[in-house]
Amino acid sequence: KYCNRVARCILRIRDGGEIVGKYCAMVVEDEEIIRKGLTYIIDNLIDGWKVSFAVESAAQAMEVLASHSVDLIVTDISMQGMSGLELIQTVQEKYPAILTLIVTGYADFSYARVAIACQSVDYIVKPISPEKLHTALKRAEGILTQRNPVVAEMPDTFRRALSDAEEELYCAMIA
């Protein structure tokens, strides 16, 4: 059960032993400046998280999910084509292990109700503060830690000690 999760965690190590992040996120936002801002905050201001993919539409997100895995999807609601709400509903059906987080300009309760029904980690109304995002990601981290205690307990020194060859081996094992 934990083998794939541990291997995915191990793969988040860059050359030189830098820990890339215990958990990975995908940002789905059609406004480039907000997409880049969310990516920056998650990558640089919140320990343990890195954005693996930043895309501008739900359709692109589904394409990525067909061949890659993430722990969390941070999505806007209003986008062309499939909305963020449709995205989280589809993700819940096809990829129930992936957590979702709504970031939107709409404080509409009907949207929040759908997010709650889809078990989203949080519903953050723009403008987004790093503190609100940090709180939501800590909540997501708590859920992921409960699901996968082996990863949470994996010491950083172990992850740093892996060589590039070991990474390739793990990659081949889970590919």
PDB file of C-alpha atoms in Angstrom:
ATOM      1  CA  LYS A   1       0.000   0.000   0.000  1.00  0.00           C
ATOM      2  CA  TYR A   2       2.735   2.454   0.930  1.00  0.00           C
ATOM      3  CA  CYS A   3       5.317   1.335  -1.644  1.00  0.00           C
ATOM      4  CA  ASN A   4       4.190   3.647  -4.450  1.00  0.00           C
ATOM      5  CA  ARG A   5       3.777   6.581  -2.051  1.00  0.00           C
ATOM      6  CA  VAL A   6       7.248   6.071  -0.581  1.00  0.00           C
ATOM      7  CA  ALA A   7       8.768   5.730  -4.052  1.00  0.00           C
ATOM      8  CA  ARG A   8       7.009   8.922  -5.194  1.00  0.00           C
ATOM      9  CA  CYS A   9       8.354  10.713  -2.141  1.00  0.00           C
ATOM     10  CA  ILE A  10      11.868   9.479  -2.844  1.00  0.00           C
ATOM     11  CA  LEU A  11      11.629  10.722  -6.420  1.00  0.00           C
ATOM     12  CA  ARG A  12      11.184  14.269  -5.190  1.00  0.00           C
ATOM     13  CA  ILE A  13      14.915  14.664  -4.687  1.00  0.00           C
ATOM     14  CA  ARG A  14      16.903  16.854  -7.068  1.00  0.00           C
ATOM     15  CA  ASP A  15      20.573  16.599  -7.986  1.00  0.00           C
ATOM     16  CA  GLY A  16      22.726  17.490  -5.018  1.00  0.00           C
ATOM     17  CA  GLY A  17      20.331  15.994  -2.466  1.00  0.00           C
ATOM     18  CA  GLU A  18      17.979  18.975  -2.207  1.00  0.00           C
ATOM     19  CA  ILE A  19      14.595  17.895  -0.933  1.00  0.00           C
ATOM     20  CA  VAL A  20      12.052  19.050  -3.478  1.00  0.00           C
ATOM     21  CA  GLY A  21       9.019  18.448  -1.297  1.00  0.00           C
ATOM     22  CA  LYS A  22       7.299  15.733   0.615  1.00  0.00           C
ATOM     23  CA  TYR A  23       4.010  16.515  -1.121  1.00  0.00           C
ATOM     24  CA  CYS A  24       3.311  17.731  -4.647  1.00  0.00           C
ATOM     25  CA  ALA A  25       0.545  19.952  -5.905  1.00  0.00           C
ATOM     26  CA  MET A  26      -0.962  20.922  -9.216  1.00  0.00           C
ATOM     27  CA  VAL A  27      -2.200  24.484  -9.730  1.00  0.00           C
ATOM     28  CA  VAL A  28      -5.109  24.882 -12.160  1.00  0.00           C
ATOM     29  CA  GLU A  29      -5.743  28.569 -12.829  1.00  0.00           C
ATOM     30  CA  ASP A  30      -6.536  30.344 -16.083  1.00  0.00           C
ATOM     31  CA  GLU A  31      -5.116  33.710 -14.970  1.00  0.00           C
ATOM     32  CA  GLU A  32      -1.360  33.508 -15.488  1.00  0.00           C
ATOM     33  CA  ILE A  33      -0.404  36.011 -12.794  1.00  0.00           C
ATOM     34  CA  ILE A  34      -2.442  34.144 -10.171  1.00  0.00           C
ATOM     35  CA  ARG A  35      -1.143  30.757 -11.366  1.00  0.00           C
ATOM     36  CA  LYS A  36       2.446  32.006 -11.058  1.00  0.00           C
ATOM     37  CA  GLY A  37       1.703  33.618  -7.680  1.00  0.00           C
ATOM     38  CA  LEU A  38       0.189  30.434  -6.248  1.00  0.00           C
ATOM     39  CA  THR A  39       3.113  28.417  -7.583  1.00  0.00           C
ATOM     40  CA  TYR A  40       5.606  30.823  -6.028  1.00  0.00           C
ATOM     41  CA  ILE A  41       3.893  30.779  -2.628  1.00  0.00           C
ATOM     42  CA  ILE A  42       3.617  26.994  -2.528  1.00  0.00           C
ATOM     43  CA  ASP A  43       7.173  26.386  -3.790  1.00  0.00           C
ATOM     44  CA  ASN A  44       8.957  29.009  -1.714  1.00  0.00           C
ATOM     45  CA  LEU A  45       6.934  29.853   1.364  1.00  0.00           C
ATOM     46  CA  ILE A  46       5.378  26.574   2.453  1.00  0.00           C
ATOM     47  CA  ASP A  47       7.722  23.820   3.642  1.00  0.00           C
ATOM     48  CA  GLY A  48       7.120  20.303   2.392  1.00  0.00           C
ATOM     49  CA  TRP A  49       5.155  21.286  -0.732  1.00  0.00           C
ATOM     50  CA  LYS A  50       6.167  21.810  -4.336  1.00  0.00           C
ATOM     51  CA  VAL A  51       4.112  22.513  -7.428  1.00  0.00           C
ATOM     52  CA  SER A  52       4.790  19.732  -9.914  1.00  0.00           C
ATOM     53  CA  PHE A  53       2.403  21.066 -12.555  1.00  0.00           C
ATOM     54  CA  ALA A  54       0.837  24.481 -13.187  1.00  0.00           C
ATOM     55  CA  VAL A  55      -1.787  24.444 -15.932  1.00  0.00           C
ATOM     56  CA  GLU A  56      -4.368  26.896 -17.217  1.00  0.00           C
ATOM     57  CA  SER A  57      -7.393  24.631 -17.690  1.00  0.00           C
ATOM     58  CA  ALA A  58      -9.206  21.673 -16.212  1.00  0.00           C
ATOM     59  CA  ALA A  59      -8.734  19.820 -19.511  1.00  0.00           C
ATOM     60  CA  GLN A  60      -4.954  20.211 -19.204  1.00  0.00           C
ATOM     61  CA  ALA A  61      -5.159  19.033 -15.595  1.00  0.00           C
ATOM     62  CA  MET A  62      -6.973  15.856 -16.659  1.00  0.00           C
ATOM     63  CA  GLU A  63      -4.330  15.228 -19.335  1.00  0.00           C
ATOM     64  CA  VAL A  64      -1.569  15.495 -16.730  1.00  0.00           C
ATOM     65  CA  LEU A  65      -3.431  13.220 -14.294  1.00  0.00           C
ATOM     66  CA  ALA A  66      -3.702  10.532 -16.955  1.00  0.00           C
ATOM     67  CA  SER A  67       0.047   9.941 -16.649  1.00  0.00           C
ATOM     68  CA  HIS A  68       1.195  11.651 -13.429  1.00  0.00           C
ATOM     69  CA  SER A  69       0.133  11.699  -9.823  1.00  0.00           C
ATOM     70  CA  VAL A  70      -0.169  14.598  -7.409  1.00  0.00           C
ATOM     71  CA  ASP A  71      -1.259  14.865  -3.798  1.00  0.00           C
ATOM     72  CA  LEU A  72      -3.342  18.030  -4.137  1.00  0.00           C
ATOM     73  CA  ILE A  73      -5.037  20.051  -6.855  1.00  0.00           C
ATOM     74  CA  VAL A  74      -5.413  23.783  -6.197  1.00  0.00           C
ATOM     75  CA  THR A  75      -8.019  25.065  -8.647  1.00  0.00           C
ATOM     76  CA  ASP A  76     -10.009  28.115  -9.588  1.00  0.00           C
ATOM     77  CA  ILE A  77     -13.740  27.680 -10.250  1.00  0.00           C
ATOM     78  CA  SER A  78     -14.332  29.895 -13.259  1.00  0.00           C
ATOM     79  CA  MET A  79     -12.383  28.709 -16.290  1.00  0.00           C
ATOM     80  CA  GLN A  80     -13.219  28.152 -19.946  1.00  0.00           C
ATOM     81  CA  GLY A  81     -14.436  24.667 -20.768  1.00  0.00           C
ATOM     82  CA  MET A  82     -14.659  22.465 -17.693  1.00  0.00           C
ATOM     83  CA  SER A  83     -15.066  24.494 -14.496  1.00  0.00           C
ATOM     84  CA  GLY A  84     -13.048  23.924 -11.373  1.00  0.00           C
ATOM     85  CA  LEU A  85     -16.128  22.431  -9.706  1.00  0.00           C
ATOM     86  CA  GLU A  86     -16.512  19.942 -12.544  1.00  0.00           C
ATOM     87  CA  LEU A  87     -12.806  19.199 -12.239  1.00  0.00           C
ATOM     88  CA  ILE A  88     -12.978  18.383  -8.526  1.00  0.00           C
ATOM     89  CA  GLN A  89     -16.055  16.203  -9.104  1.00  0.00           C
ATOM     90  CA  THR A  90     -14.241  14.288 -11.849  1.00  0.00           C
ATOM     91  CA  VAL A  91     -11.087  13.980  -9.754  1.00  0.00           C
ATOM     92  CA  GLN A  92     -13.108  12.661  -6.815  1.00  0.00           C
ATOM     93  CA  GLU A  93     -14.611   9.975  -9.058  1.00  0.00           C
ATOM     94  CA  LYS A  94     -11.457   8.959 -10.978  1.00  0.00           C
ATOM     95  CA  TYR A  95      -8.693   9.731  -8.480  1.00  0.00           C
ATOM     96  CA  PRO A  96     -10.217   9.666  -4.975  1.00  0.00           C
ATOM     97  CA  ALA A  97      -6.807   9.786  -3.250  1.00  0.00           C
ATOM     98  CA  ILE A  98      -6.076  13.248  -4.676  1.00  0.00           C
ATOM     99  CA  LEU A  99      -7.113  16.110  -2.419  1.00  0.00           C
ATOM    100  CA  THR A 100      -8.585  19.311  -3.821  1.00  0.00           C
ATOM    101  CA  LEU A 101      -8.534  22.949  -2.756  1.00  0.00           C
ATOM    102  CA  ILE A 102     -10.716  25.676  -4.278  1.00  0.00           C
ATOM    103  CA  VAL A 103      -9.287  29.174  -4.754  1.00  0.00           C
ATOM    104  CA  THR A 104     -11.866  31.507  -6.260  1.00  0.00           C
ATOM    105  CA  GLY A 105     -13.225  35.011  -6.564  1.00  0.00           C
ATOM    106  CA  TYR A 106     -16.731  33.745  -5.771  1.00  0.00           C
ATOM    107  CA  ALA A 107     -18.044  33.787  -2.207  1.00  0.00           C
ATOM    108  CA  ASP A 108     -21.211  32.011  -3.409  1.00  0.00           C
ATOM    109  CA  PHE A 109     -22.504  29.402  -0.952  1.00  0.00           C
ATOM    110  CA  SER A 110     -23.761  27.117  -3.734  1.00  0.00           C
ATOM    111  CA  TYR A 111     -20.169  26.779  -4.979  1.00  0.00           C
ATOM    112  CA  ALA A 112     -18.906  26.160  -1.464  1.00  0.00           C
ATOM    113  CA  ARG A 113     -21.575  23.491  -0.990  1.00  0.00           C
ATOM    114  CA  VAL A 114     -20.294  21.586  -4.052  1.00  0.00           C
ATOM    115  CA  ALA A 115     -16.731  21.895  -2.746  1.00  0.00           C
ATOM    116  CA  ILE A 116     -17.850  20.496   0.615  1.00  0.00           C
ATOM    117  CA  ALA A 117     -19.727  17.641  -1.083  1.00  0.00           C
ATOM    118  CA  CYS A 118     -16.534  16.797  -3.002  1.00  0.00           C
ATOM    119  CA  GLN A 119     -14.562  16.859   0.259  1.00  0.00           C
ATOM    120  CA  SER A 120     -12.312  19.740  -0.750  1.00  0.00           C
ATOM    121  CA  VAL A 121      -9.708  20.602   1.847  1.00  0.00           C
ATOM    122  CA  ASP A 122     -10.746  24.265   1.828  1.00  0.00           C
ATOM    123  CA  TYR A 123     -12.518  27.011  -0.103  1.00  0.00           C
ATOM    124  CA  ILE A 124     -10.423  30.180  -0.221  1.00  0.00           C
ATOM    125  CA  VAL A 125     -11.901  33.393  -1.618  1.00  0.00           C
ATOM    126  CA  LYS A 126      -9.503  35.684  -3.508  1.00  0.00           C
ATOM    127  CA  PRO A 127      -7.455  37.715  -2.779  1.00  0.00           C
ATOM    128  CA  ILE A 128      -5.326  34.879  -1.452  1.00  0.00           C
ATOM    129  CA  SER A 129      -3.043  35.494   1.488  1.00  0.00           C
ATOM    130  CA  PRO A 130      -0.040  33.244   2.078  1.00  0.00           C
ATOM    131  CA  GLU A 131      -1.395  32.615   5.585  1.00  0.00           C
ATOM    132  CA  LYS A 132      -4.735  31.245   4.307  1.00  0.00           C
ATOM    133  CA  LEU A 133      -2.963  29.082   1.755  1.00  0.00           C
ATOM    134  CA  HIS A 134      -0.510  27.865   4.395  1.00  0.00           C
ATOM    135  CA  THR A 135      -3.384  26.884   6.721  1.00  0.00           C
ATOM    136  CA  ALA A 136      -5.151  24.985   3.922  1.00  0.00           C
ATOM    137  CA  LEU A 137      -1.960  23.137   2.908  1.00  0.00           C
ATOM    138  CA  LYS A 138      -1.260  22.207   6.529  1.00  0.00           C
ATOM    139  CA  ARG A 139      -4.785  20.763   6.682  1.00  0.00           C
ATOM    140  CA  ALA A 140      -4.085  18.787   3.494  1.00  0.00           C
ATOM    141  CA  GLU A 141      -0.759  17.637   4.908  1.00  0.00           C
ATOM    142  CA  GLY A 142      -2.529  16.374   8.026  1.00  0.00           C
ATOM    143  CA  ILE A 143      -4.932  14.327   5.908  1.00  0.00           C
ATOM    144  CA  LEU A 144      -2.099  12.909   3.798  1.00  0.00           C
ATOM    145  CA  THR A 145      -0.057  12.090   6.899  1.00  0.00           C
ATOM    146  CA  GLN A 146      -2.989  10.177   8.384  1.00  0.00           C
ATOM    147  CA  ARG A 147      -3.365   8.228   5.147  1.00  0.00           C
ATOM    148  CA  ASN A 148       0.362   7.526   4.713  1.00  0.00           C
ATOM    149  CA  PRO A 149       2.212   7.536   8.050  1.00  0.00           C
ATOM    150  CA  VAL A 150       5.276   5.848   6.523  1.00  0.00           C
ATOM    151  CA  VAL A 151       6.036   8.915   4.398  1.00  0.00           C
ATOM    152  CA  ALA A 152       5.517  11.296   7.300  1.00  0.00           C
ATOM    153  CA  GLU A 153       8.033   9.356   9.407  1.00  0.00           C
ATOM    154  CA  MET A 154      10.658   9.000   6.679  1.00  0.00           C
ATOM    155  CA  PRO A 155      13.738  10.868   7.921  1.00  0.00           C
ATOM    156  CA  ASP A 156      15.148  13.628   5.730  1.00  0.00           C
ATOM    157  CA  THR A 157      18.630  12.143   6.072  1.00  0.00           C
ATOM    158  CA  PHE A 158      17.422   8.941   4.387  1.00  0.00           C
ATOM    159  CA  ARG A 159      15.888  10.863   1.494  1.00  0.00           C
ATOM    160  CA  ARG A 160      19.031  12.973   1.070  1.00  0.00           C
ATOM    161  CA  ALA A 161      21.272   9.910   0.924  1.00  0.00           C
ATOM    162  CA  LEU A 162      19.742   8.460  -2.229  1.00  0.00           C
ATOM    163  CA  SER A 163      21.867   8.608  -5.344  1.00  0.00           C
ATOM    164  CA  ASP A 164      20.715   9.362  -8.871  1.00  0.00           C
ATOM    165  CA  ALA A 165      20.981   5.657  -9.696  1.00  0.00           C
ATOM    166  CA  GLU A 166      18.606   4.795  -6.872  1.00  0.00           C
ATOM    167  CA  GLU A 167      16.160   7.410  -8.138  1.00  0.00           C
ATOM    168  CA  GLU A 168      16.226   5.823 -11.580  1.00  0.00           C
ATOM    169  CA  LEU A 169      15.614   2.409 -10.038  1.00  0.00           C
ATOM    170  CA  TYR A 170      12.593   3.694  -8.092  1.00  0.00           C
ATOM    171  CA  CYS A 171      11.324   5.433 -11.208  1.00  0.00           C
ATOM    172  CA  ALA A 172      11.536   2.177 -13.153  1.00  0.00           C
ATOM    173  CA  MET A 173       9.731   0.343 -10.326  1.00  0.00           C
ATOM    174  CA  ILE A 174       6.700   2.646 -10.336  1.00  0.00           C
ATOM    175  CA  ALA A 175       6.566   3.430 -14.039  1.00  0.00           C
TER     176      ALA A 175
END
